[in-house]
Amino acid sequence: MQSSWIHAIRSVRPSRRLAPTLTFRPTCLSAPASRRCFHISSPRPQDINPAIEDMAPKAPKFEIKTPKGTRDWSGADMVLREKIFNTITNVFKRHGGVTIDTPVFELKPHPTGKYGEDSKLIYDLADQGGELCSLRYDLTVPFARFLAMNKDISQIKRYHIAKVYRRDQPAVKKGRMREFLIYSFDIAGLYDPMIPDAEIIRIINEVFEGLGWQGKYTIKLNSRKILDGIFQVCGVPEASIRPISSAVDKLDKMPWEDVRKEMVEEKGLAPEIADKIGKYVVLKGKRDLLEQLQKDEELAANPSMQQGFADMDLLFTYLDAFNAGHSVSFDLSLARGLDYYTGVIYEVVTEGSAPKVSAASADASAEKSKKKKGKAGEDEDRSDDPTVGIGSVAAGGRYDNLVGMFSGKTQVPCVGISFGIDRIFSIMRANQAKKERKNEVDVFVMAFGGGKDFTGLLKERSEIAARLWDANIKAEFLYKVKPKLQNQFKAAEANGVPFALILGEDELAQGKIKIKEMGLPEDHPLKEGELIDLKNLTKEVQVRIERKKQLDAIVEQAEGLRVVGGIKGEDVKVEQLAKEGEGGEEVKAEN
């Protein structure tokens, strides 16, 4: 040690200010450890390494946010989404579905020419190593490619949940996204006509009734064969059928006058032909509409119409057998803009699907807004635009030729439905009246006590939580040795936990524990909870959790019935049902 100083630690902050240097005097080595001396001095400017300064993290010059048309998901939103996932998955499995997965991007030729006018919404990727690819637009085309590659699969009921991507104008609050989740169920294979198609409609009913939407959704139903037959009878040139079909598909967003204008001025259709089409596409009903169309001699003579009539007649027969026709509306305005549909098509709508204001009636106010703010770009979020509705919450149909577009000769007939998870979520989130839950915990384990002798009962709380976890009961407790009771209740209430288990030293000595249902009214007899035996802990908890779930389901269903004024003459009193359920009485739904 030739120098009298050795730098033990040198800390130079990456800034213009000179940081102090901590040094150690070697002559102190012989001194006791407690007396060894350190010296702090300011570094000389020439000792500062400019490279270290340049390594300092700098504040980003860009805005930190998600890309337009996307969002993050967490907390109570994820709990609700998982409820939607689980409800739909259970229905799919009930009908024999098996799941697959496919890449998030496909070779560019795969989606090309299969989406009609919507092809402009496909995200194309840059060339990465000689393959041109596109992000998947839906799950149907990848499924058809999967079937074409796996020729040993001749029949399958497949379900698939995944994100898809469309460069559409976003309205995030209404579930209209550029990156969004869809959940698809498809039946592939050669079967007798219309049996799989009817089961798909039965599945749609089970999904939305499982989500508590009784009486609040409509399954719009049509057939491409019938729609194409109408166009042919009205005189639409064969080459214009798909473009005219895309125009008709906008009738759920635009009045007939605007659709007619698009047909005539943009697509070159003769005005008299457009007027003929207008007489048909406003019609809707059930089997009665089918019978009305069958009596039209001009329609009945068309070959495409004849096939469509036969399909729809069978479909209504099977829907009656499946008890699935109550929510169906045979709607001739339904066209579905995608090119690959060949037969029955359907779309599920609900309150909020259609825009509050038509685009035409909003033109004047929009012009004023443009003058003040400038022209809105196509990337602008339109969540607050009254001319934009949520749109359909599920859609699908029959596509018998899509697999053949990949495999050439081999055709695998298919029919399916895709549920828009984000649109379903946006509706359920807006209608969520009860307290939101940020997780799925059913029981919060608490300790009661205070003073110097209070131990916090951490060991006992941990043991109780472990017993609940072993019984597959979702539970948690506060990570404090001596928690205050008020803080424990706050933690439970913040996450919407429905039950509390409260441990007290006196009660534990008697082999008892108090269970309390959270959120009961002040005058409820069980407001302060009730004592239960520790030896029957898990059974007592499970019974109460299950009873509450049943009550919540009844109340949710009753709320839906009350909104629509009752179904089939049912008179449901929500408050009475809730009161009976809270009192522990058996609640029965009368039909």
XYZ file of C-alpha atoms in Angstrom:
591
model
C 0.000 0.000 0.000
C 2.090 2.875 -1.267
C -0.702 5.419 -1.155
C -2.123 6.698 2.083
C -5.632 6.350 0.722
C -7.428 3.418 -0.951
C -10.825 3.975 -2.467
C -13.071 1.320 -0.954
C -16.317 2.546 -2.475
C -16.786 5.172 -5.119
C -20.245 6.424 -5.889
C -20.618 8.917 -8.686
C -24.192 9.894 -9.502
C -24.972 10.235 -13.199
C -25.682 13.944 -13.091
C -23.827 17.238 -13.302
C -23.552 17.407 -9.527
C -20.342 15.889 -8.148
C -21.129 13.056 -5.767
C -19.035 12.456 -2.620
C -16.457 9.637 -2.496
C -16.206 7.244 0.450
C -12.563 6.313 1.142
C -10.814 4.146 3.728
C -7.529 5.026 5.504
C -5.241 1.935 5.489
C -3.311 3.145 8.545
C -6.430 2.330 10.547
C -6.166 -1.404 9.765
C -4.389 -2.047 13.051
C -7.092 -0.298 15.034
C -10.073 -2.184 16.518
C -12.945 -2.660 14.105
C -15.112 -0.170 16.003
C -12.494 2.550 15.565
C -11.478 1.993 11.941
C -11.902 5.263 10.146
C -13.577 6.232 6.884
C -13.228 9.587 5.164
C -15.736 11.247 2.851
C -14.449 13.728 0.302
C -15.799 15.362 -2.806
C -14.411 13.981 -6.077
C -12.393 16.147 -8.394
C -14.157 17.160 -11.623
C -11.500 15.387 -13.705
C -12.373 12.103 -11.938
C -15.944 12.134 -13.292
C -16.409 9.594 -16.098
C -18.665 11.187 -18.773
C -19.714 7.734 -19.977
C -21.287 6.996 -16.580
C -23.257 10.213 -16.768
C -24.587 9.284 -20.200
C -25.840 5.936 -18.857
C -28.401 7.624 -16.620
C -32.031 6.803 -17.448
C -33.821 9.779 -18.885
C -37.527 10.493 -18.798
C -39.210 9.234 -21.982
C -40.157 11.870 -24.516
C -43.213 9.875 -25.657
C -46.560 9.323 -23.937
C -46.790 6.008 -22.082
C -50.096 4.427 -23.132
C -51.567 1.424 -24.893
C -51.999 1.653 -28.675
C -55.332 2.953 -29.964
C -58.039 0.355 -29.914
C -56.386 -1.673 -27.134
C -56.432 -1.629 -23.347
C -55.038 -3.331 -20.237
C -57.217 -5.565 -18.062
C -57.008 -6.033 -14.293
C -58.926 -6.202 -11.029
C -62.717 -6.366 -11.102
C -62.705 -6.279 -14.908
C -60.718 -9.511 -15.044
C -63.058 -11.163 -12.544
C -66.029 -10.347 -14.770
C -64.191 -11.486 -17.911
C -63.289 -14.793 -16.292
C -66.946 -15.276 -15.357
C -67.829 -14.799 -19.036
C -65.061 -17.218 -20.112
C -66.152 -19.903 -17.660
C -69.838 -19.614 -18.541
C -69.175 -19.988 -22.260
C -66.597 -22.762 -21.804
C -69.018 -24.837 -19.718
C -71.649 -24.574 -22.459
C -69.163 -25.594 -25.167
C -67.995 -28.621 -23.164
C -71.611 -29.597 -22.470
C -72.087 -29.950 -26.221
C -68.960 -32.058 -26.746
C -66.543 -29.333 -27.768
C -62.757 -29.805 -27.809
C -60.326 -26.918 -27.963
C -57.459 -26.112 -30.337
C -55.046 -23.214 -30.767
C -53.555 -21.622 -33.878
C -50.831 -19.001 -34.548
C -51.690 -15.348 -34.016
C -50.554 -14.635 -37.589
C -51.189 -16.486 -40.836
C -49.467 -16.469 -44.204
C -50.865 -13.516 -46.112
C -52.520 -15.575 -48.896
C -54.693 -17.391 -46.310
C -57.031 -14.494 -45.415
C -56.837 -12.866 -48.844
C -60.121 -12.851 -50.748
C -62.249 -14.202 -47.915
C -63.571 -11.105 -46.151
C -65.012 -9.010 -48.971
C -64.944 -5.276 -48.304
C -63.609 -5.898 -44.782
C -60.281 -7.096 -46.202
C -58.987 -3.541 -45.832
C -59.115 -4.017 -42.048
C -56.497 -6.796 -42.032
C -53.162 -5.990 -40.374
C -50.297 -6.973 -42.693
C -46.870 -7.620 -41.177
C -43.494 -6.626 -42.576
C -41.474 -9.274 -44.397
C -39.539 -11.285 -41.819
C -37.339 -13.818 -43.567
C -39.182 -14.349 -46.821
C -42.749 -14.968 -45.583
C -45.464 -12.332 -45.882
C -47.878 -12.683 -42.997
C -51.028 -11.037 -41.602
C -52.451 -10.920 -38.095
C -55.535 -13.106 -37.900
C -58.789 -11.280 -38.582
C -61.019 -13.964 -37.065
C -60.805 -17.569 -35.874
C -62.846 -19.047 -38.731
C -60.309 -18.822 -41.539
C -57.487 -20.256 -39.346
C -59.832 -23.120 -38.406
C -60.541 -23.833 -42.080
C -56.782 -23.835 -42.775
C -56.321 -26.203 -39.797
C -58.890 -28.630 -41.232
C -57.285 -28.477 -44.680
C -53.903 -29.372 -43.155
C -55.313 -32.168 -40.966
C -57.120 -34.324 -43.498
C -57.598 -37.135 -40.964
C -60.110 -34.904 -39.122
C -63.422 -35.318 -40.910
C -65.689 -34.348 -38.008
C -65.013 -32.120 -35.004
C -66.767 -29.809 -32.571
C -64.048 -27.299 -31.782
C -63.956 -24.253 -29.541
C -61.227 -21.633 -29.468
C -60.701 -18.447 -27.478
C -58.073 -16.041 -28.780
C -57.308 -12.448 -29.703
C -57.912 -11.195 -33.228
C -56.939 -7.927 -34.891
C -58.815 -5.495 -37.120
C -57.766 -2.026 -38.172
C -61.227 -0.621 -37.523
C -62.124 2.734 -36.003
C -62.153 1.996 -32.270
C -64.785 2.714 -29.633
C -63.141 1.074 -26.637
C -65.868 1.798 -24.051
C -68.371 0.049 -26.315
C -66.157 -2.981 -26.817
C -65.199 -2.047 -30.386
C -61.468 -2.720 -30.336
C -58.565 -3.266 -32.702
C -57.275 -6.097 -30.535
C -60.110 -8.103 -29.039
C -61.064 -11.535 -27.767
C -63.532 -13.772 -29.530
C -64.733 -17.189 -28.449
C -65.750 -19.485 -31.291
C -67.580 -22.802 -31.501
C -67.783 -24.615 -34.844
C -69.180 -27.952 -35.952
C -67.283 -29.389 -38.927
C -68.240 -32.472 -40.891
C -70.870 -33.955 -43.165
C -74.182 -34.349 -41.294
C -77.860 -34.391 -42.186
C -79.086 -30.872 -43.054
C -79.697 -28.216 -40.407
C -79.206 -30.376 -37.287
C -75.812 -28.770 -36.410
C -77.204 -25.338 -37.370
C -80.049 -25.749 -34.890
C -77.675 -26.916 -32.153
C -75.553 -23.791 -32.666
C -78.648 -21.654 -31.973
C -79.373 -23.771 -28.901
C -75.771 -23.080 -27.749
C -76.280 -19.329 -28.253
C -79.350 -19.449 -26.005
C -77.521 -21.410 -23.308
C -74.610 -18.965 -23.284
C -76.648 -15.783 -22.904
C -79.104 -17.279 -20.447
C -76.118 -18.553 -18.464
C -74.868 -14.959 -18.369
C -78.246 -13.789 -17.030
C -79.498 -12.163 -20.244
C -82.930 -13.800 -20.288
C -85.260 -11.739 -22.448
C -82.560 -9.194 -23.269
C -81.146 -10.551 -26.535
C -82.390 -11.481 -30.007
C -80.892 -13.978 -32.447
C -81.373 -12.500 -35.924
C -81.597 -15.293 -38.452
C -81.432 -15.398 -42.253
C -80.052 -17.496 -45.099
C -77.604 -16.474 -47.782
C -79.587 -18.676 -50.167
C -82.765 -16.720 -49.460
C -81.016 -13.349 -49.601
C -79.238 -14.204 -52.855
C -82.554 -15.452 -54.269
C -84.213 -12.142 -53.415
C -81.413 -10.246 -55.150
C -81.717 -12.460 -58.237
C -85.490 -12.053 -58.410
C -85.133 -8.280 -58.027
C -82.627 -8.152 -60.912
C -79.266 -7.635 -59.211
C -76.419 -8.653 -61.583
C -74.549 -11.740 -60.347
C -71.279 -9.833 -60.026
C -72.963 -7.245 -57.776
C -74.641 -9.628 -55.317
C -71.828 -9.587 -52.734
C -71.324 -5.779 -52.827
C -75.103 -5.229 -52.556
C -75.223 -7.764 -49.725
C -72.552 -5.743 -47.882
C -74.687 -2.631 -48.273
C -77.789 -4.393 -46.886
C -75.689 -5.559 -43.948
C -75.478 -1.915 -42.798
C -79.219 -1.655 -42.139
C -78.620 -2.191 -38.424
C -76.546 1.023 -38.387
C -78.159 3.147 -41.126
C -81.737 3.878 -42.263
C -82.941 2.336 -45.534
C -82.635 5.690 -47.340
C -78.864 5.779 -46.688
C -78.407 2.134 -47.673
C -80.374 2.708 -50.885
C -78.203 5.731 -51.658
C -75.056 3.607 -51.270
C -76.489 0.931 -53.558
C -77.395 3.382 -56.294
C -74.689 6.054 -56.114
C -71.671 4.057 -54.935
C -72.350 0.557 -56.245
C -74.157 1.512 -59.449
C -77.409 -0.367 -58.875
C -80.473 0.752 -60.814
C -82.885 2.725 -58.573
C -85.883 0.513 -59.458
C -83.946 -2.618 -58.434
C -82.985 -1.006 -55.127
C -86.654 -0.180 -54.509
C -87.631 -3.818 -55.100
C -85.007 -4.965 -52.605
C -86.319 -2.422 -50.092
C -89.727 -4.126 -50.030
C -88.183 -7.360 -48.789
C -85.301 -6.428 -46.478
C -87.593 -4.631 -44.023
C -89.498 -7.860 -43.275
C -88.972 -9.866 -40.088
C -90.845 -12.536 -38.142
C -90.546 -16.267 -37.413
C -92.027 -19.237 -39.269
C -94.927 -16.999 -40.287
C -92.550 -14.906 -42.438
C -91.211 -18.061 -44.081
C -94.744 -19.131 -44.957
C -95.455 -15.646 -46.343
C -92.398 -15.781 -48.611
C -93.271 -19.297 -49.804
C -96.593 -17.967 -51.111
C -94.767 -15.480 -53.368
C -94.805 -17.290 -56.742
C -91.892 -15.325 -58.172
C -89.703 -16.093 -55.154
C -90.833 -19.716 -54.966
C -89.717 -20.295 -58.575
C -86.122 -19.250 -57.858
C -83.749 -22.248 -57.291
C -81.722 -20.477 -54.582
C -84.917 -19.534 -52.759
C -86.171 -23.111 -52.947
C -83.035 -24.388 -51.216
C -83.258 -21.618 -48.629
C -86.936 -22.342 -47.942
C -86.201 -26.041 -47.389
C -83.317 -25.248 -45.011
C -85.308 -22.724 -42.972
C -88.344 -25.015 -42.728
C -86.141 -27.783 -41.311
C -84.364 -25.335 -39.026
C -87.567 -24.071 -37.427
C -88.679 -27.685 -36.891
C -85.444 -28.567 -35.091
C -85.496 -25.337 -33.068
C -88.888 -26.315 -31.720
C -87.475 -29.708 -30.725
C -84.467 -28.055 -29.042
C -86.738 -25.509 -27.307
C -84.487 -22.856 -28.822
C -86.766 -20.782 -31.042
C -88.069 -18.292 -28.471
C -85.249 -15.760 -29.030
C -85.087 -16.076 -32.837
C -86.172 -13.405 -35.328
C -86.186 -14.315 -39.034
C -84.834 -11.003 -40.341
C -84.324 -10.408 -44.081
C -82.095 -7.391 -43.426
C -79.374 -9.651 -42.000
C -76.677 -10.168 -44.652
C -73.275 -10.642 -42.897
C -70.579 -8.941 -44.933
C -68.056 -11.795 -45.057
C -67.781 -13.621 -48.378
C -67.358 -17.172 -47.111
C -70.917 -17.740 -45.795
C -73.007 -20.126 -47.913
C -76.198 -20.859 -45.968
C -77.796 -19.960 -42.663
C -76.394 -16.815 -41.014
C -77.155 -15.346 -37.614
C -76.277 -12.416 -35.411
C -77.052 -11.717 -31.756
C -78.115 -8.204 -30.795
C -79.198 -6.605 -27.563
C -80.000 -3.194 -26.161
C -77.130 -0.918 -27.141
C -76.221 -2.866 -30.282
C -77.738 -0.224 -32.542
C -76.471 3.384 -32.388
C -78.548 5.904 -30.454
C -78.492 8.322 -33.387
C -78.365 7.485 -37.088
C -75.390 8.757 -39.043
C -77.641 10.814 -41.325
C -79.351 12.680 -38.507
C -75.985 13.454 -36.962
C -74.455 14.927 -40.122
C -75.315 18.517 -39.273
C -73.843 18.424 -35.787
C -70.805 16.544 -37.091
C -70.078 19.286 -39.622
C -70.181 21.897 -36.881
C -67.842 19.793 -34.777
C -65.393 19.396 -37.668
C -65.237 23.145 -38.176
C -64.362 23.648 -34.522
C -62.014 20.702 -33.995
C -60.893 19.816 -37.480
C -61.682 16.632 -39.330
C -61.653 13.528 -37.130
C -59.097 10.943 -38.182
C -59.895 7.287 -38.667
C -57.830 6.461 -35.563
C -59.930 8.617 -33.223
C -61.742 6.678 -30.504
C -65.517 6.979 -30.949
C -66.685 5.672 -27.580
C -68.774 8.796 -26.998
C -70.100 9.014 -30.565
C -73.907 8.417 -30.488
C -73.808 7.237 -34.114
C -71.704 4.229 -33.065
C -73.405 1.363 -31.269
C -71.920 -1.691 -29.615
C -72.923 -3.795 -32.601
C -73.647 -7.501 -32.527
C -72.369 -9.466 -29.526
C -72.145 -12.758 -31.430
C -72.362 -13.769 -35.069
C -71.775 -16.704 -37.366
C -73.265 -19.010 -39.946
C -72.659 -21.851 -42.361
C -69.560 -21.907 -44.573
C -69.405 -25.103 -46.617
C -66.727 -24.088 -49.148
C -64.077 -22.359 -47.035
C -61.971 -25.452 -46.306
C -61.922 -26.217 -50.028
C -60.321 -22.832 -50.703
C -57.223 -24.210 -48.962
C -57.292 -27.890 -49.857
C -58.627 -27.742 -53.414
C -60.920 -30.740 -53.890
C -61.624 -31.645 -50.254
C -64.696 -29.897 -48.840
C -65.595 -30.031 -45.148
C -68.993 -28.420 -44.428
C -68.894 -26.192 -41.322
C -71.217 -24.053 -39.235
C -70.247 -21.947 -36.247
C -70.695 -18.969 -33.935
C -68.233 -16.419 -32.547
C -68.912 -14.491 -29.332
C -67.405 -11.014 -28.955
C -66.068 -11.149 -25.397
C -65.226 -7.443 -25.159
C -68.656 -6.339 -26.370
C -70.381 -8.735 -23.976
C -68.137 -7.401 -21.214
C -68.942 -3.754 -21.986
C -72.673 -4.415 -21.632
C -72.363 -6.466 -18.444
C -69.941 -3.953 -16.937
C -72.357 -1.083 -17.572
C -75.252 -3.012 -16.037
C -73.329 -4.260 -13.032
C -75.375 -2.942 -10.130
C -73.976 -4.904 -7.204
C -70.624 -4.194 -5.538
C -67.718 -5.106 -7.750
C -65.400 -7.896 -6.694
C -61.703 -7.492 -7.432
C -60.999 -11.188 -6.888
C -62.970 -14.393 -6.299
C -62.195 -14.811 -2.596
C -65.267 -16.022 -0.690
C -63.983 -15.841 2.905
C -61.765 -13.364 4.766
C -60.288 -14.801 7.990
C -60.076 -12.191 10.774
C -58.883 -11.928 14.375
C -60.843 -10.097 17.070
C -59.077 -8.606 20.063
C -56.928 -5.786 21.393
C -54.802 -4.591 24.236
C -51.339 -5.643 25.400
C -52.220 -9.321 25.710
C -53.669 -9.610 22.193
C -51.491 -11.975 20.147
C -53.186 -11.373 16.792
C -53.956 -15.103 16.461
C -51.746 -15.321 13.380
C -51.096 -19.047 13.864
C -54.792 -19.748 14.275
C -55.732 -17.604 11.263
C -53.164 -19.426 9.160
C -54.504 -22.814 10.264
C -58.089 -21.814 9.453
C -57.051 -20.496 6.037
C -55.197 -23.750 5.318
C -58.322 -25.786 6.201
C -60.374 -23.672 3.816
C -57.812 -23.986 1.005
C -57.711 -27.775 1.518
C -61.494 -27.782 0.990
C -61.090 -25.744 -2.225
C -62.638 -22.673 -0.600
C -61.170 -19.356 -1.751
C -59.880 -17.508 1.317
C -57.315 -14.978 2.484
C -56.296 -13.011 5.589
C -54.351 -9.846 6.404
C -50.575 -10.209 6.468
C -50.184 -8.544 9.868
C -49.197 -10.174 13.159
C -51.576 -7.997 15.207
C -54.110 -6.551 12.777
C -56.790 -4.121 13.799
C -60.322 -5.433 13.249
C -61.294 -2.291 11.361
C -58.434 -2.742 8.900
C -59.400 -6.351 8.326
C -62.968 -5.365 7.482
C -61.690 -2.643 5.147
C -59.560 -5.177 3.283
C -62.527 -7.553 2.909
C -64.879 -4.790 1.773
C -62.357 -3.408 -0.726
C -62.364 -6.726 -2.595
C -66.071 -7.423 -2.148
C -65.497 -10.608 -0.138
C -68.948 -11.958 0.804
C -68.100 -13.735 4.109
C -65.887 -13.114 7.131
C -64.682 -15.717 9.642
C -63.900 -13.925 12.907
C -61.642 -15.642 15.453
C -61.798 -14.706 19.131
C -59.824 -16.269 21.966
C -62.930 -17.033 24.048
C -64.791 -18.551 21.109
C -61.799 -20.656 20.054
C -61.533 -22.005 23.595
C -65.140 -23.236 23.209
C -64.445 -24.758 19.773
C -66.473 -22.036 18.039
C -65.897 -19.412 15.352
C -68.126 -16.608 14.097
C -69.182 -16.421 10.455
C -70.600 -13.146 9.149
C -72.130 -12.370 5.783
C -70.935 -8.993 4.617
C -73.299 -6.261 3.509
C -76.469 -7.315 5.309
C -78.893 -4.501 6.251
C -78.811 -3.107 9.791
C -82.103 -4.741 10.831
C -81.132 -8.185 9.582
C -81.121 -10.787 12.413
C -77.728 -12.146 11.278
C -76.112 -8.741 10.828
C -73.537 -9.479 13.570
C -72.936 -13.032 12.387
C -73.488 -16.407 14.048
C -71.325 -18.926 15.869
C -70.556 -22.266 14.223
C -68.609 -25.309 15.398
C -64.974 -25.435 14.337
C -65.220 -29.164 13.657
C -67.889 -28.465 10.990
C -66.123 -25.362 9.653
C -65.698 -26.235 5.964
C -69.157 -27.765 5.614
C -70.842 -24.742 7.246
C -68.897 -22.339 5.015
C -69.616 -24.296 1.823
C -73.352 -24.377 2.550
C -73.482 -20.598 2.992
C -71.387 -19.891 -0.103
C -73.587 -22.122 -2.261
C -76.785 -20.614 -0.845
C -75.536 -17.108 -1.593
C -74.616 -18.071 -5.162
C -78.107 -19.448 -5.721
C -79.687 -16.325 -4.278
C -77.493 -14.041 -6.410
C -78.491 -16.015 -9.512
C -82.194 -15.690 -8.654
C -81.891 -11.960 -8.004
C -79.940 -11.449 -11.243
C -82.552 -13.350 -13.227
C -85.392 -11.516 -11.510
C -83.779 -8.169 -12.286
C -83.663 -9.171 -15.947
C -87.322 -10.162 -15.930
C -88.289 -6.915 -14.256
C -86.404 -4.894 -16.876
C -88.394 -6.368 -19.748
C -91.706 -6.371 -17.883
C -91.793 -10.128 -17.259
C -91.693 -13.155 -19.520
C -94.590 -15.576 -19.994
C -96.649 -13.652 -17.458
C -94.216 -14.154 -14.609
C -94.503 -11.587 -11.818
C -91.200 -11.495 -9.978
C -90.573 -9.383 -6.900
C -86.851 -8.987 -6.489
C -86.884 -7.566 -2.983
C -89.082 -10.371 -1.673
C -86.840 -13.023 -3.216
C -83.768 -11.420 -1.706
C -85.349 -11.189 1.733
C -86.446 -14.819 1.704
C -83.009 -15.950 0.554
C -81.148 -13.984 3.227
C -83.345 -15.508 5.904
C -82.166 -18.962 4.907
C -85.536 -20.091 3.565
C -85.699 -22.282 0.503
C -86.388 -20.192 -2.569
C -88.214 -21.796 -5.493
C -88.772 -20.274 -8.897
C -92.317 -20.886 -10.122
C -92.910 -21.299 -13.825
